[in-house]
């Protein structure tokens, strides 16, 4: 009796998971921005994790939870690497601005004022 109710839920979970995987795959193919590509990869991995979780729920086993945790640790590793790269990039940009003696936000603001004065 429980399996009769579990089967439609399994189909719903699999439909959502496949949708997430397809959206993540299309995002990785179509995006040119590195940050958007990483987020598309994360969406893709969330879909894979949902497949493992629905498998574990349908089979009443803990294997699906274990696989989901492995994917979750992979996602956390990717996010921490992304955060480290962003932090390092900002730090190097700040050092470049200090060496040049200019502030990036002020130079952008001044260039916008110059275009307004001409027009």
GROMACS .gro file of N, CA and C in nm:
model
  357
    1UNK      N    1   0.082  -0.120   0.000
    1UNK     CA    2   0.000   0.000   0.000
    1UNK      C    3   0.086   0.126   0.000
    2UNK      N    4   0.196   0.121   0.074
    2UNK     CA    5   0.284   0.237   0.081
    2UNK      C    6   0.351   0.260  -0.054
    3UNK      N    7   0.385   0.152  -0.126
    3UNK     CA    8   0.451   0.166  -0.255
    3UNK      C    9   0.359   0.231  -0.359
    4UNK      N   10   0.228   0.212  -0.345
    4UNK     CA   11   0.136   0.275  -0.439
    4UNK      C   12   0.139   0.427  -0.426
    5UNK      N   13   0.161   0.475  -0.305
    5UNK     CA   14   0.170   0.620  -0.284
    5UNK      C   15   0.311   0.671  -0.313
    6UNK      N   16   0.410   0.584  -0.300
    6UNK     CA   17   0.549   0.627  -0.320
    6UNK      C   18   0.582   0.642  -0.468
    7UNK      N   19   0.516   0.565  -0.554
    7UNK     CA   20   0.550   0.569  -0.696
    7UNK      C   21   0.520   0.705  -0.760
    8UNK      N   22   0.402   0.766  -0.736
    8UNK     CA   23   0.382   0.900  -0.795
    8UNK      C   24   0.480   1.004  -0.740
    9UNK      N   25   0.515   0.992  -0.612
    9UNK     CA   26   0.613   1.086  -0.556
    9UNK      C   27   0.749   1.066  -0.620
   10UNK      N   28   0.783   0.939  -0.649
   10UNK     CA   29   0.910   0.912  -0.716
   10UNK      C   30   0.912   0.976  -0.854
   11UNK      N   31   0.802   0.966  -0.926
   11UNK     CA   32   0.795   1.027  -1.059
   11UNK      C   33   0.808   1.179  -1.050
   12UNK      N   34   0.743   1.239  -0.949
   12UNK     CA   35   0.754   1.384  -0.932
   12UNK      C   36   0.897   1.426  -0.900
   13UNK      N   37   0.961   1.351  -0.810
   13UNK     CA   38   1.100   1.384  -0.776
   13UNK      C   39   1.192   1.367  -0.896
   14UNK      N   40   1.171   1.260  -0.971
   14UNK     CA   41   1.256   1.237  -1.088
   14UNK      C   42   1.233   1.343  -1.195
   15UNK      N   43   1.109   1.387  -1.211
   15UNK     CA   44   1.080   1.493  -1.308
   15UNK      C   45   1.151   1.623  -1.270
   16UNK      N   46   1.143   1.659  -1.143
   16UNK     CA   47   1.210   1.781  -1.097
   16UNK      C   48   1.362   1.766  -1.110
   17UNK      N   49   1.414   1.648  -1.076
   17UNK     CA   50   1.559   1.626  -1.085
   17UNK      C   51   1.608   1.634  -1.229
   18UNK      N   52   1.535   1.573  -1.320
   18UNK     CA   53   1.576   1.578  -1.461
   18UNK      C   54   1.565   1.720  -1.514
   19UNK      N   55   1.464   1.794  -1.470
   19UNK     CA   56   1.452   1.934  -1.511
   19UNK      C   57   1.572   2.015  -1.461
   20UNK      N   58   1.612   1.992  -1.336
   20UNK     CA   59   1.729   2.063  -1.283
   20UNK      C   60   1.856   2.027  -1.360
   21UNK      N   61   1.872   1.899  -1.393
   21UNK     CA   62   1.991   1.856  -1.466
   21UNK      C   63   1.993   1.919  -1.605
   22UNK      N   64   1.879   1.921  -1.672
   22UNK     CA   65   1.874   1.980  -1.807
   22UNK      C   66   1.901   2.130  -1.801
   23UNK      N   67   1.842   2.200  -1.703
   23UNK     CA   68   1.867   2.344  -1.690
   23UNK      C   69   2.014   2.373  -1.659
   24UNK      N   70   2.072   2.292  -1.573
   24UNK     CA   71   2.214   2.310  -1.543
   24UNK      C   72   2.302   2.283  -1.663
   25UNK      N   73   2.269   2.180  -1.740
   25UNK     CA   74   2.347   2.147  -1.859
   25UNK      C   75   2.336   2.257  -1.964
   26UNK      N   76   2.213   2.305  -1.986
   26UNK     CA   77   2.195   2.414  -2.082
   26UNK      C   78   2.264   2.542  -2.035
   27UNK      N   79   2.259   2.567  -1.906
   27UNK     CA   80   2.328   2.684  -1.853
   27UNK      C   81   2.478   2.675  -1.873
   28UNK      N   82   2.534   2.555  -1.856
   28UNK     CA   83   2.678   2.540  -1.879
   28UNK      C   84   2.713   2.557  -2.025
   29UNK      N   85   2.626   2.514  -2.115
   29UNK     CA   86   2.654   2.527  -2.257
   29UNK      C   87   2.639   2.670  -2.307
   30UNK      N   88   2.538   2.741  -2.256
   30UNK     CA   89   2.503   2.870  -2.313
   30UNK      C   90   2.568   2.989  -2.244
   31UNK      N   91   2.614   2.973  -2.121
   31UNK     CA   92   2.670   3.087  -2.048
   31UNK      C   93   2.815   3.110  -2.087
   32UNK      N   94   2.852   3.235  -2.095
   32UNK     CA   95   2.991   3.271  -2.123
   32UNK      C   96   3.062   3.320  -1.997
   33UNK      N   97   2.985   3.357  -1.899
   33UNK     CA   98   3.041   3.405  -1.774
   33UNK      C   99   3.082   3.285  -1.688
   34UNK      N  100   3.200   3.290  -1.629
   34UNK     CA  101   3.250   3.178  -1.550
   34UNK      C  102   3.166   3.156  -1.425
   35UNK      N  103   3.122   3.264  -1.363
   35UNK     CA  104   3.041   3.252  -1.242
   35UNK      C  105   2.907   3.186  -1.272
   36UNK      N  106   2.843   3.225  -1.382
   36UNK     CA  107   2.715   3.165  -1.420
   36UNK      C  108   2.734   3.018  -1.457
   37UNK      N  109   2.847   2.984  -1.515
   37UNK     CA  110   2.875   2.845  -1.549
   37UNK      C  111   2.889   2.760  -1.423
   38UNK      N  112   2.953   2.815  -1.321
   38UNK     CA  113   2.968   2.741  -1.195
   38UNK      C  114   2.832   2.723  -1.129
   39UNK      N  115   2.748   2.825  -1.133
   39UNK     CA  116   2.615   2.811  -1.075
   39UNK      C  117   2.531   2.710  -1.153
   40UNK      N  118   2.549   2.704  -1.283
   40UNK     CA  119   2.480   2.603  -1.362
   40UNK      C  120   2.526   2.463  -1.324
   41UNK      N  121   2.656   2.449  -1.298
   41UNK     CA  122   2.708   2.320  -1.252
   41UNK      C  123   2.648   2.283  -1.118
   42UNK      N  124   2.630   2.381  -1.030
   42UNK     CA  125   2.569   2.354  -0.900
   42UNK      C  126   2.424   2.310  -0.915
   43UNK      N  127   2.350   2.371  -1.008
   43UNK     CA  128   2.212   2.330  -1.033
   43UNK      C  129   2.211   2.186  -1.085
   44UNK      N  130   2.304   2.155  -1.171
   44UNK     CA  131   2.316   2.020  -1.227
   44UNK      C  132   2.342   1.919  -1.114
   45UNK      N  133   2.432   1.951  -1.023
   45UNK     CA  134   2.462   1.860  -0.913
   45UNK      C  135   2.346   1.848  -0.815
   46UNK      N  136   2.268   1.953  -0.799
   46UNK     CA  137   2.150   1.943  -0.714
   46UNK      C  138   2.048   1.845  -0.772
   47UNK      N  139   2.035   1.847  -0.904
   47UNK     CA  140   1.946   1.750  -0.969
   47UNK      C  141   1.994   1.608  -0.949
   48UNK      N  142   2.125   1.587  -0.958
   48UNK     CA  143   2.180   1.453  -0.935
   48UNK      C  144   2.158   1.411  -0.790
   49UNK      N  145   2.176   1.503  -0.697
   49UNK     CA  146   2.152   1.472  -0.557
   49UNK      C  147   2.006   1.438  -0.530
   50UNK      N  148   1.915   1.507  -0.598
   50UNK     CA  149   1.773   1.477  -0.581
   50UNK      C  150   1.739   1.339  -0.634
   51UNK      N  151   1.804   1.296  -0.741
   51UNK     CA  152   1.783   1.160  -0.792
   51UNK      C  153   1.825   1.058  -0.687
   52UNK      N  154   1.941   1.080  -0.625
   52UNK     CA  155   1.987   0.987  -0.522
   52UNK      C  156   1.895   0.986  -0.401
   53UNK      N  157   1.846   1.103  -0.362
   53UNK     CA  158   1.756   1.109  -0.247
   53UNK      C  159   1.623   1.040  -0.276
   54UNK      N  160   1.571   1.059  -0.396
   54UNK     CA  161   1.445   0.992  -0.429
   54UNK      C  162   1.464   0.842  -0.439
   55UNK      N  163   1.580   0.798  -0.487
   55UNK     CA  164   1.610   0.655  -0.490
   55UNK      C  165   1.612   0.599  -0.348
   56UNK      N  166   1.679   0.669  -0.258
   56UNK     CA  167   1.685   0.622  -0.120
   56UNK      C  168   1.549   0.622  -0.052
   57UNK      N  169   1.467   0.720  -0.083
   57UNK     CA  170   1.334   0.724  -0.023
   57UNK      C  171   1.245   0.614  -0.079
   58UNK      N  172   1.256   0.588  -0.207
   58UNK     CA  173   1.172   0.486  -0.270
   58UNK      C  174   1.212   0.346  -0.224
   59UNK      N  175   1.341   0.320  -0.210
   59UNK     CA  176   1.389   0.188  -0.171
   59UNK      C  177   1.394   0.169  -0.020
   60UNK      N  178   1.362   0.273   0.056
   60UNK     CA  179   1.372   0.270   0.202
   60UNK      C  180   1.512   0.228   0.246
   61UNK      N  181   1.612   0.281   0.181
   61UNK     CA  182   1.750   0.251   0.217
   61UNK      C  183   1.824   0.382   0.246
   62UNK      N  184   1.936   0.368   0.308
   62UNK     CA  185   2.016   0.485   0.341
   62UNK      C  186   2.124   0.512   0.237
   63UNK      N  187   2.131   0.430   0.135
   63UNK     CA  188   2.233   0.450   0.032
   63UNK      C  189   2.211   0.581  -0.044
   64UNK      N  190   2.086   0.613  -0.071
   64UNK     CA  191   2.056   0.738  -0.140
   64UNK      C  192   2.101   0.858  -0.060
   65UNK      N  193   2.083   0.851   0.073
   65UNK     CA  194   2.128   0.960   0.159
   65UNK      C  195   2.280   0.973   0.158
   66UNK      N  196   2.348   0.859   0.155
   66UNK     CA  197   2.494   0.862   0.150
   66UNK      C  198   2.543   0.924   0.021
   67UNK      N  199   2.484   0.886  -0.091
   67UNK     CA  200   2.523   0.944  -0.219
   67UNK      C  201   2.492   1.094  -0.223
   68UNK      N  202   2.379   1.132  -0.165
   68UNK     CA  203   2.345   1.274  -0.160
   68UNK      C  204   2.447   1.351  -0.078
   69UNK      N  205   2.491   1.294   0.033
   69UNK     CA  206   2.592   1.361   0.115
   69UNK      C  207   2.724   1.375   0.040
   70UNK      N  208   2.759   1.275  -0.040
   70UNK     CA  209   2.881   1.285  -0.120
   70UNK      C  210   2.869   1.400  -0.219
   71UNK      N  211   2.754   1.411  -0.284
   71UNK     CA  212   2.733   1.521  -0.379
   71UNK      C  213   2.730   1.654  -0.305
   72UNK      N  214   2.671   1.657  -0.187
   72UNK     CA  215   2.668   1.780  -0.108
   72UNK      C  216   2.809   1.826  -0.072
   73UNK      N  217   2.895   1.732  -0.034
   73UNK     CA  218   3.033   1.769  -0.004
   73UNK      C  219   3.106   1.817  -0.130
   74UNK      N  220   3.073   1.759  -0.244
   74UNK     CA  221   3.131   1.806  -0.370
   74UNK      C  222   3.087   1.950  -0.399
   75UNK      N  223   2.960   1.978  -0.376
   75UNK     CA  224   2.908   2.113  -0.398
   75UNK      C  225   2.973   2.212  -0.302
   76UNK      N  226   2.987   2.173  -0.176
   76UNK     CA  227   3.052   2.262  -0.080
   76UNK      C  228   3.197   2.288  -0.115
   77UNK      N  229   3.264   2.187  -0.168
   77UNK     CA  230   3.403   2.205  -0.213
   77UNK      C  231   3.409   2.304  -0.328
   78UNK      N  232   3.317   2.290  -0.424
   78UNK     CA  233   3.314   2.383  -0.537
   78UNK      C  234   3.285   2.525  -0.491
   79UNK      N  235   3.190   2.540  -0.400
   79UNK     CA  236   3.156   2.675  -0.352
   79UNK      C  237   3.271   2.738  -0.274
   80UNK      N  238   3.339   2.659  -0.193
   80UNK     CA  239   3.452   2.715  -0.118
   80UNK      C  240   3.566   2.752  -0.212
   81UNK      N  241   3.589   2.672  -0.316
   81UNK     CA  242   3.692   2.707  -0.415
   81UNK      C  243   3.652   2.834  -0.490
   82UNK      N  244   3.525   2.847  -0.523
   82UNK     CA  245   3.477   2.967  -0.591
   82UNK      C  246   3.493   3.090  -0.502
   83UNK      N  247   3.459   3.076  -0.375
   83UNK     CA  248   3.475   3.189  -0.283
   83UNK      C  249   3.621   3.228  -0.268
   84UNK      N  250   3.710   3.130  -0.264
   84UNK     CA  251   3.854   3.159  -0.254
   84UNK      C  252   3.903   3.230  -0.379
   85UNK      N  253   3.856   3.188  -0.496
   85UNK     CA  254   3.897   3.253  -0.621
   85UNK      C  255   3.848   3.397  -0.628
   86UNK      N  256   3.723   3.419  -0.587
   86UNK     CA  257   3.668   3.555  -0.588
   86UNK      C  258   3.744   3.644  -0.490
   87UNK      N  259   3.774   3.590  -0.372
   87UNK     CA  260   3.847   3.667  -0.272
   87UNK      C  261   3.987   3.701  -0.322
   88UNK      N  262   4.053   3.605  -0.384
   88UNK     CA  263   4.188   3.629  -0.437
   88UNK      C  264   4.185   3.730  -0.551
   89UNK      N  265   4.082   3.723  -0.636
   89UNK     CA  266   4.071   3.817  -0.747
   89UNK      C  267   4.049   3.959  -0.696
   90UNK      N  268   3.961   3.976  -0.598
   90UNK     CA  269   3.937   4.109  -0.542
   90UNK      C  270   4.061   4.163  -0.473
   91UNK      N  271   4.131   4.074  -0.403
   91UNK     CA  272   4.252   4.116  -0.333
   91UNK      C  273   4.358   4.163  -0.433
   92UNK      N  274   4.374   4.091  -0.543
   92UNK     CA  275   4.474   4.131  -0.643
   92UNK      C  276   4.433   4.261  -0.712
   93UNK      N  277   4.303   4.282  -0.734
   93UNK     CA  278   4.257   4.408  -0.794
   93UNK      C  279   4.282   4.525  -0.701
   94UNK      N  280   4.261   4.505  -0.571
   94UNK     CA  281   4.287   4.612  -0.475
   94UNK      C  282   4.435   4.645  -0.470
   95UNK      N  283   4.521   4.543  -0.478
   95UNK     CA  284   4.664   4.568  -0.477
   95UNK      C  285   4.707   4.642  -0.603
   96UNK      N  286   4.649   4.606  -0.717
   96UNK     CA  287   4.681   4.676  -0.842
   96UNK      C  288   4.639   4.822  -0.834
   97UNK      N  289   4.524   4.848  -0.774
   97UNK     CA  290   4.477   4.987  -0.760
   97UNK      C  291   4.567   5.066  -0.666
   98UNK      N  292   4.617   5.001  -0.561
   98UNK     CA  293   4.708   5.070  -0.470
   98UNK      C  294   4.841   5.102  -0.537
   99UNK      N  295   4.888   5.010  -0.621
   99UNK     CA  296   5.014   5.033  -0.691
   99UNK      C  297   4.999   5.147  -0.790
  100UNK      N  298   4.887   5.150  -0.861
  100UNK     CA  299   4.861   5.256  -0.958
  100UNK      C  300   4.831   5.389  -0.890
  101UNK      N  301   4.781   5.383  -0.767
  101UNK     CA  302   4.745   5.504  -0.696
  101UNK      C  303   4.609   5.558  -0.735
  102UNK      N  304   4.525   5.474  -0.797
  102UNK     CA  305   4.391   5.517  -0.837
  102UNK      C  306   4.288   5.430  -0.768
  103UNK      N  307   4.172   5.487  -0.757
  103UNK     CA  308   4.058   5.413  -0.706
  103UNK      C  309   3.968   5.382  -0.824
  104UNK      N  310   3.936   5.254  -0.842
  104UNK     CA  311   3.859   5.210  -0.959
  104UNK      C  312   3.722   5.277  -0.964
  105UNK      N  313   3.656   5.290  -0.849
  105UNK     CA  314   3.522   5.348  -0.850
  105UNK      C  315   3.526   5.496  -0.887
  106UNK      N  316   3.630   5.568  -0.845
  106UNK     CA  317   3.640   5.709  -0.879
  106UNK      C  318   3.668   5.729  -1.027
  107UNK      N  319   3.754   5.643  -1.085
  107UNK     CA  320   3.786   5.659  -1.227
  107UNK      C  321   3.665   5.629  -1.314
  108UNK      N  322   3.585   5.532  -1.276
  108UNK     CA  323   3.463   5.503  -1.352
  108UNK      C  324   3.366   5.619  -1.341
  109UNK      N  325   3.354   5.677  -1.220
  109UNK     CA  326   3.263   5.789  -1.201
  109UNK      C  327   3.309   5.910  -1.281
  110UNK      N  328   3.439   5.935  -1.284
  110UNK     CA  329   3.490   6.049  -1.360
  110UNK      C  330   3.470   6.030  -1.509
  111UNK      N  331   3.485   5.908  -1.559
  111UNK     CA  332   3.465   5.885  -1.702
  111UNK      C  333   3.318   5.903  -1.740
  112UNK      N  334   3.227   5.871  -1.650
  112UNK     CA  335   3.086   5.891  -1.679
  112UNK      C  336   3.052   6.040  -1.679
  113UNK      N  337   3.115   6.118  -1.591
  113UNK     CA  338   3.091   6.262  -1.591
  113UNK      C  339   3.144   6.326  -1.718
  114UNK      N  340   3.257   6.278  -1.767
  114UNK     CA  341   3.315   6.332  -1.888
  114UNK      C  342   3.228   6.309  -2.009
  115UNK      N  343   3.160   6.197  -2.016
  115UNK     CA  344   3.070   6.170  -2.129
  115UNK      C  345   2.945   6.255  -2.119
  116UNK      N  346   2.902   6.288  -1.998
  116UNK     CA  347   2.784   6.373  -1.983
  116UNK      C  348   2.814   6.517  -2.023
  117UNK      N  349   2.936   6.564  -1.993
  117UNK     CA  350   2.972   6.702  -2.027
  117UNK      C  351   2.981   6.721  -2.178
  118UNK      N  352   3.022   6.618  -2.249
  118UNK     CA  353   3.035   6.630  -2.395
  118UNK      C  354   2.899   6.635  -2.463
  119UNK      N  355   2.800   6.564  -2.408
  119UNK     CA  356   2.671   6.551  -2.474
  119UNK      C  357   2.581   6.662  -2.446
   0.00000   0.00000   0.00000
